[in-house]
Amino acid sequence: MIILGLDPGLATVGYGVVEKEKNDNTRAVDFGVILTPKDESLPVRLAMIEEGINNLLNKFKPEEIAVEELFFSKNITTGIPVAHARGVMLLTCIKYCGRLYEYTPNQIKQSLTGYGKADKIQMQHVVTSLLHLSKIPRPDDAADALAVALCHAHTSRFGKLFGIR
């Protein structure tokens, strides 16, 4: 099963594509970022994100898509443009396959490290190890997106074991 993981952003959207094999092993297929220039208007940047997501969907044909939920610690105003971008991502993905899943940052950390407050460096090392990569995926947004995809690959099997959909 091909899983697309997305790390939402306006300037940078991280993506990670993993394949979950029948024996529950996972391997990295691809990862990277969709970039939008700061000097463009919000609507143009949102259209660029939609186009980038559609390109990923058409290229990799994921069966399931996992997206990180937004987390605001202090200033929600800076998160509003990111929320717009995330909305475009969610709409584009749900129209594509209807199998869309969301995970909080703590759920992602918990599923991969066993500790919901793992730091970024711990997460990057775990992603690198689980996917048998030779080096930490860069940029950070791509590594985060791979973590989202891995989280879904690891937790989706429990739904089947316990009959949860």
mmCIF file of C-alpha atoms in Angstrom:
data_model
loop_
_atom_site.group_PDB
_atom_site.id
_atom_site.type_symbol
_atom_site.label_atom_id
_atom_site.label_comp_id
_atom_site.label_asym_id
_atom_site.label_seq_id
_atom_site.Cartn_x
_atom_site.Cartn_y
_atom_site.Cartn_z
ATOM 1 C CA MET A 1 0.000 0.000 0.000
ATOM 2 C CA ILE A 2 1.315 3.433 -0.941
ATOM 3 C CA ILE A 3 0.875 6.105 1.752
ATOM 4 C CA LEU A 4 1.394 9.828 1.203
ATOM 5 C CA GLY A 5 2.333 11.778 4.332
ATOM 6 C CA LEU A 6 1.952 15.563 4.358
ATOM 7 C CA ASP A 7 3.416 18.205 6.662
ATOM 8 C CA PRO A 8 1.297 21.346 6.066
ATOM 9 C CA GLY A 9 2.784 24.768 5.456
ATOM 10 C CA LEU A 10 2.296 27.801 3.265
ATOM 11 C CA ALA A 11 5.898 28.488 2.247
ATOM 12 C CA THR A 12 6.916 24.825 2.475
ATOM 13 C CA VAL A 13 4.734 21.709 2.311
ATOM 14 C CA GLY A 14 6.634 18.571 3.194
ATOM 15 C CA TYR A 15 5.717 15.282 1.566
ATOM 16 C CA GLY A 16 6.828 11.737 2.166
ATOM 17 C CA VAL A 17 5.741 8.659 0.251
ATOM 18 C CA VAL A 18 6.170 5.234 1.809
ATOM 19 C CA GLU A 19 5.170 1.767 0.744
ATOM 20 C CA LYS A 20 3.795 -0.523 3.427
ATOM 21 C CA GLU A 21 4.453 -4.083 2.351
ATOM 22 C CA LYS A 22 2.301 -7.108 3.197
ATOM 23 C CA ASN A 23 4.719 -8.099 5.963
ATOM 24 C CA ASP A 24 4.216 -4.614 7.521
ATOM 25 C CA ASN A 25 7.712 -3.453 6.559
ATOM 26 C CA THR A 26 7.866 0.059 5.156
ATOM 27 C CA ARG A 27 10.216 1.605 2.662
ATOM 28 C CA ALA A 28 10.667 5.166 1.464
ATOM 29 C CA VAL A 29 9.521 5.756 -2.092
ATOM 30 C CA ASP A 30 10.171 9.511 -2.284
ATOM 31 C CA PHE A 31 10.194 12.656 -0.176
ATOM 32 C CA GLY A 32 10.632 16.369 -0.673
ATOM 33 C CA VAL A 33 8.841 19.688 -0.493
ATOM 34 C CA ILE A 34 6.446 21.902 -2.393
ATOM 35 C CA LEU A 35 7.653 25.506 -2.196
ATOM 36 C CA THR A 36 5.690 28.706 -2.698
ATOM 37 C CA PRO A 37 7.373 32.121 -3.040
ATOM 38 C CA LYS A 38 6.748 34.686 -0.313
ATOM 39 C CA ASP A 39 6.256 37.476 -2.834
ATOM 40 C CA GLU A 40 3.150 35.830 -4.336
ATOM 41 C CA SER A 41 -0.364 36.530 -3.101
ATOM 42 C CA LEU A 42 -2.097 34.035 -0.830
ATOM 43 C CA PRO A 43 -4.530 32.814 -3.532
ATOM 44 C CA VAL A 44 -1.671 32.184 -5.970
ATOM 45 C CA ARG A 45 0.301 30.303 -3.320
ATOM 46 C CA LEU A 46 -2.745 28.184 -2.474
ATOM 47 C CA ALA A 47 -3.187 27.352 -6.162
ATOM 48 C CA MET A 48 0.484 26.335 -6.311
ATOM 49 C CA ILE A 49 -0.025 24.009 -3.344
ATOM 50 C CA GLU A 50 -3.082 22.449 -4.978
ATOM 51 C CA GLU A 51 -1.118 21.883 -8.185
ATOM 52 C CA GLY A 52 1.806 20.390 -6.267
ATOM 53 C CA ILE A 53 -0.444 18.007 -4.306
ATOM 54 C CA ASN A 54 -2.241 16.958 -7.498
ATOM 55 C CA ASN A 55 1.132 16.241 -9.126
ATOM 56 C CA LEU A 56 2.075 14.013 -6.176
ATOM 57 C CA LEU A 57 -1.276 12.213 -6.270
ATOM 58 C CA ASN A 58 -0.987 11.568 -10.001
ATOM 59 C CA LYS A 59 2.641 10.461 -9.785
ATOM 60 C CA PHE A 60 2.471 8.131 -6.757
ATOM 61 C CA LYS A 61 -1.223 7.158 -6.698
ATOM 62 C CA PRO A 62 -1.420 6.734 -2.915
ATOM 63 C CA GLU A 63 -4.111 4.489 -1.499
ATOM 64 C CA GLU A 64 -4.174 6.412 1.783
ATOM 65 C CA ILE A 65 -3.078 9.889 2.815
ATOM 66 C CA ALA A 66 -1.993 11.047 6.279
ATOM 67 C CA VAL A 67 -1.768 14.709 7.283
ATOM 68 C CA GLU A 68 -0.347 16.297 10.399
ATOM 69 C CA GLU A 69 -2.840 18.395 12.347
ATOM 70 C CA LEU A 70 -1.901 21.992 13.046
ATOM 71 C CA PHE A 71 -0.522 22.978 16.405
ATOM 72 C CA PHE A 72 -0.410 26.561 17.635
ATOM 73 C CA SER A 73 1.616 27.250 20.733
ATOM 74 C CA LYS A 74 1.567 31.038 20.981
ATOM 75 C CA ASN A 75 0.476 33.197 18.064
ATOM 76 C CA ILE A 76 -2.546 31.834 16.228
ATOM 77 C CA THR A 77 -2.459 34.753 13.751
ATOM 78 C CA THR A 78 0.636 33.354 12.042
ATOM 79 C CA GLY A 79 -1.133 30.009 11.745
ATOM 80 C CA ILE A 80 -4.086 31.339 9.768
ATOM 81 C CA PRO A 81 -2.305 31.302 6.370
ATOM 82 C CA VAL A 82 -1.042 27.792 7.146
ATOM 83 C CA ALA A 83 -4.605 26.766 7.980
ATOM 84 C CA HIS A 84 -5.674 28.058 4.550
ATOM 85 C CA ALA A 85 -2.955 25.934 2.936
ATOM 86 C CA ARG A 86 -3.947 22.905 4.987
ATOM 87 C CA GLY A 87 -7.563 23.356 3.908
ATOM 88 C CA VAL A 88 -6.527 23.266 0.254
ATOM 89 C CA MET A 89 -4.468 20.148 0.935
ATOM 90 C CA LEU A 90 -7.330 18.384 2.724
ATOM 91 C CA LEU A 91 -9.843 19.232 0.000
ATOM 92 C CA THR A 92 -7.501 18.131 -2.781
ATOM 93 C CA CYS A 93 -6.706 14.843 -1.020
ATOM 94 C CA ILE A 94 -10.247 13.925 0.012
ATOM 95 C CA LYS A 95 -11.417 14.448 -3.563
ATOM 96 C CA TYR A 96 -8.646 12.147 -4.770
ATOM 97 C CA CYS A 97 -9.171 9.031 -2.672
ATOM 98 C CA GLY A 98 -11.400 9.661 0.333
ATOM 99 C CA ARG A 99 -8.986 7.770 2.588
ATOM 100 C CA LEU A 100 -7.585 10.685 4.535
ATOM 101 C CA TYR A 101 -6.259 10.440 8.097
ATOM 102 C CA GLU A 102 -5.074 13.118 10.529
ATOM 103 C CA TYR A 103 -2.587 12.802 13.362
ATOM 104 C CA THR A 104 -1.497 15.255 16.026
ATOM 105 C CA PRO A 105 2.223 15.904 16.505
ATOM 106 C CA ASN A 106 2.089 14.013 19.809
ATOM 107 C CA GLN A 107 0.412 10.994 18.201
ATOM 108 C CA ILE A 108 3.111 10.902 15.518
ATOM 109 C CA LYS A 109 5.901 11.103 18.088
ATOM 110 C CA GLN A 110 4.246 8.489 20.316
ATOM 111 C CA SER A 111 3.777 6.024 17.462
ATOM 112 C CA LEU A 112 7.385 6.245 16.272
ATOM 113 C CA THR A 113 9.387 6.747 19.476
ATOM 114 C CA GLY A 114 7.031 5.641 22.246
ATOM 115 C CA TYR A 115 7.320 9.145 23.712
ATOM 116 C CA GLY A 116 4.868 11.899 22.773
ATOM 117 C CA LYS A 117 7.333 14.684 23.495
ATOM 118 C CA ALA A 118 10.294 13.427 21.465
ATOM 119 C CA ASP A 119 12.365 16.224 19.965
ATOM 120 C CA LYS A 120 12.966 16.852 16.276
ATOM 121 C CA ILE A 121 16.411 15.208 16.277
ATOM 122 C CA GLN A 122 15.063 12.028 17.895
ATOM 123 C CA MET A 123 12.271 11.908 15.335
ATOM 124 C CA GLN A 124 14.670 12.369 12.419
ATOM 125 C CA HIS A 125 16.895 9.549 13.647
ATOM 126 C CA VAL A 126 13.938 7.209 14.117
ATOM 127 C CA VAL A 127 12.593 7.990 10.626
ATOM 128 C CA THR A 128 16.060 7.390 9.163
ATOM 129 C CA SER A 129 16.386 4.099 11.015
ATOM 130 C CA LEU A 130 12.887 2.764 10.303
ATOM 131 C CA LEU A 131 13.200 3.496 6.591
ATOM 132 C CA HIS A 132 16.819 2.233 6.397
ATOM 133 C CA LEU A 133 18.001 5.532 4.892
ATOM 134 C CA SER A 134 21.693 6.352 4.665
ATOM 135 C CA LYS A 135 21.191 9.874 6.036
ATOM 136 C CA ILE A 136 18.554 12.049 7.681
ATOM 137 C CA PRO A 137 15.994 13.241 5.109
ATOM 138 C CA ARG A 138 16.259 16.938 4.268
ATOM 139 C CA PRO A 139 14.734 19.426 4.483
ATOM 140 C CA ASP A 140 13.108 19.008 7.904
ATOM 141 C CA ASP A 141 9.614 19.321 6.404
ATOM 142 C CA ALA A 142 10.233 16.231 4.263
ATOM 143 C CA ALA A 143 11.456 14.271 7.300
ATOM 144 C CA ASP A 144 8.329 15.379 9.180
ATOM 145 C CA ALA A 145 6.122 14.216 6.309
ATOM 146 C CA LEU A 146 7.827 10.816 6.278
ATOM 147 C CA ALA A 147 7.120 10.604 10.020
ATOM 148 C CA VAL A 148 3.424 11.267 9.340
ATOM 149 C CA ALA A 149 3.355 8.524 6.695
ATOM 150 C CA LEU A 150 5.169 6.099 9.015
ATOM 151 C CA CYS A 151 2.791 6.911 11.857
ATOM 152 C CA HIS A 152 -0.118 5.975 9.632
ATOM 153 C CA ALA A 153 1.625 2.824 8.393
ATOM 154 C CA HIS A 154 2.205 1.726 11.994
ATOM 155 C CA THR A 155 -1.177 2.622 13.442
ATOM 156 C CA SER A 156 -3.413 1.630 10.521
ATOM 157 C CA ARG A 157 -2.647 -2.039 11.136
ATOM 158 C CA PHE A 158 -4.170 -1.814 14.599
ATOM 159 C CA GLY A 159 -7.466 -0.829 13.041
ATOM 160 C CA LYS A 160 -7.460 -4.121 11.172
ATOM 161 C CA LEU A 161 -6.434 -6.133 14.247
ATOM 162 C CA PHE A 162 -9.202 -4.691 16.380
ATOM 163 C CA GLY A 163 -11.833 -4.187 13.710
ATOM 164 C CA ILE A 164 -11.683 -0.382 13.979
ATOM 165 C CA ARG A 165 -12.217 1.625 10.831
#
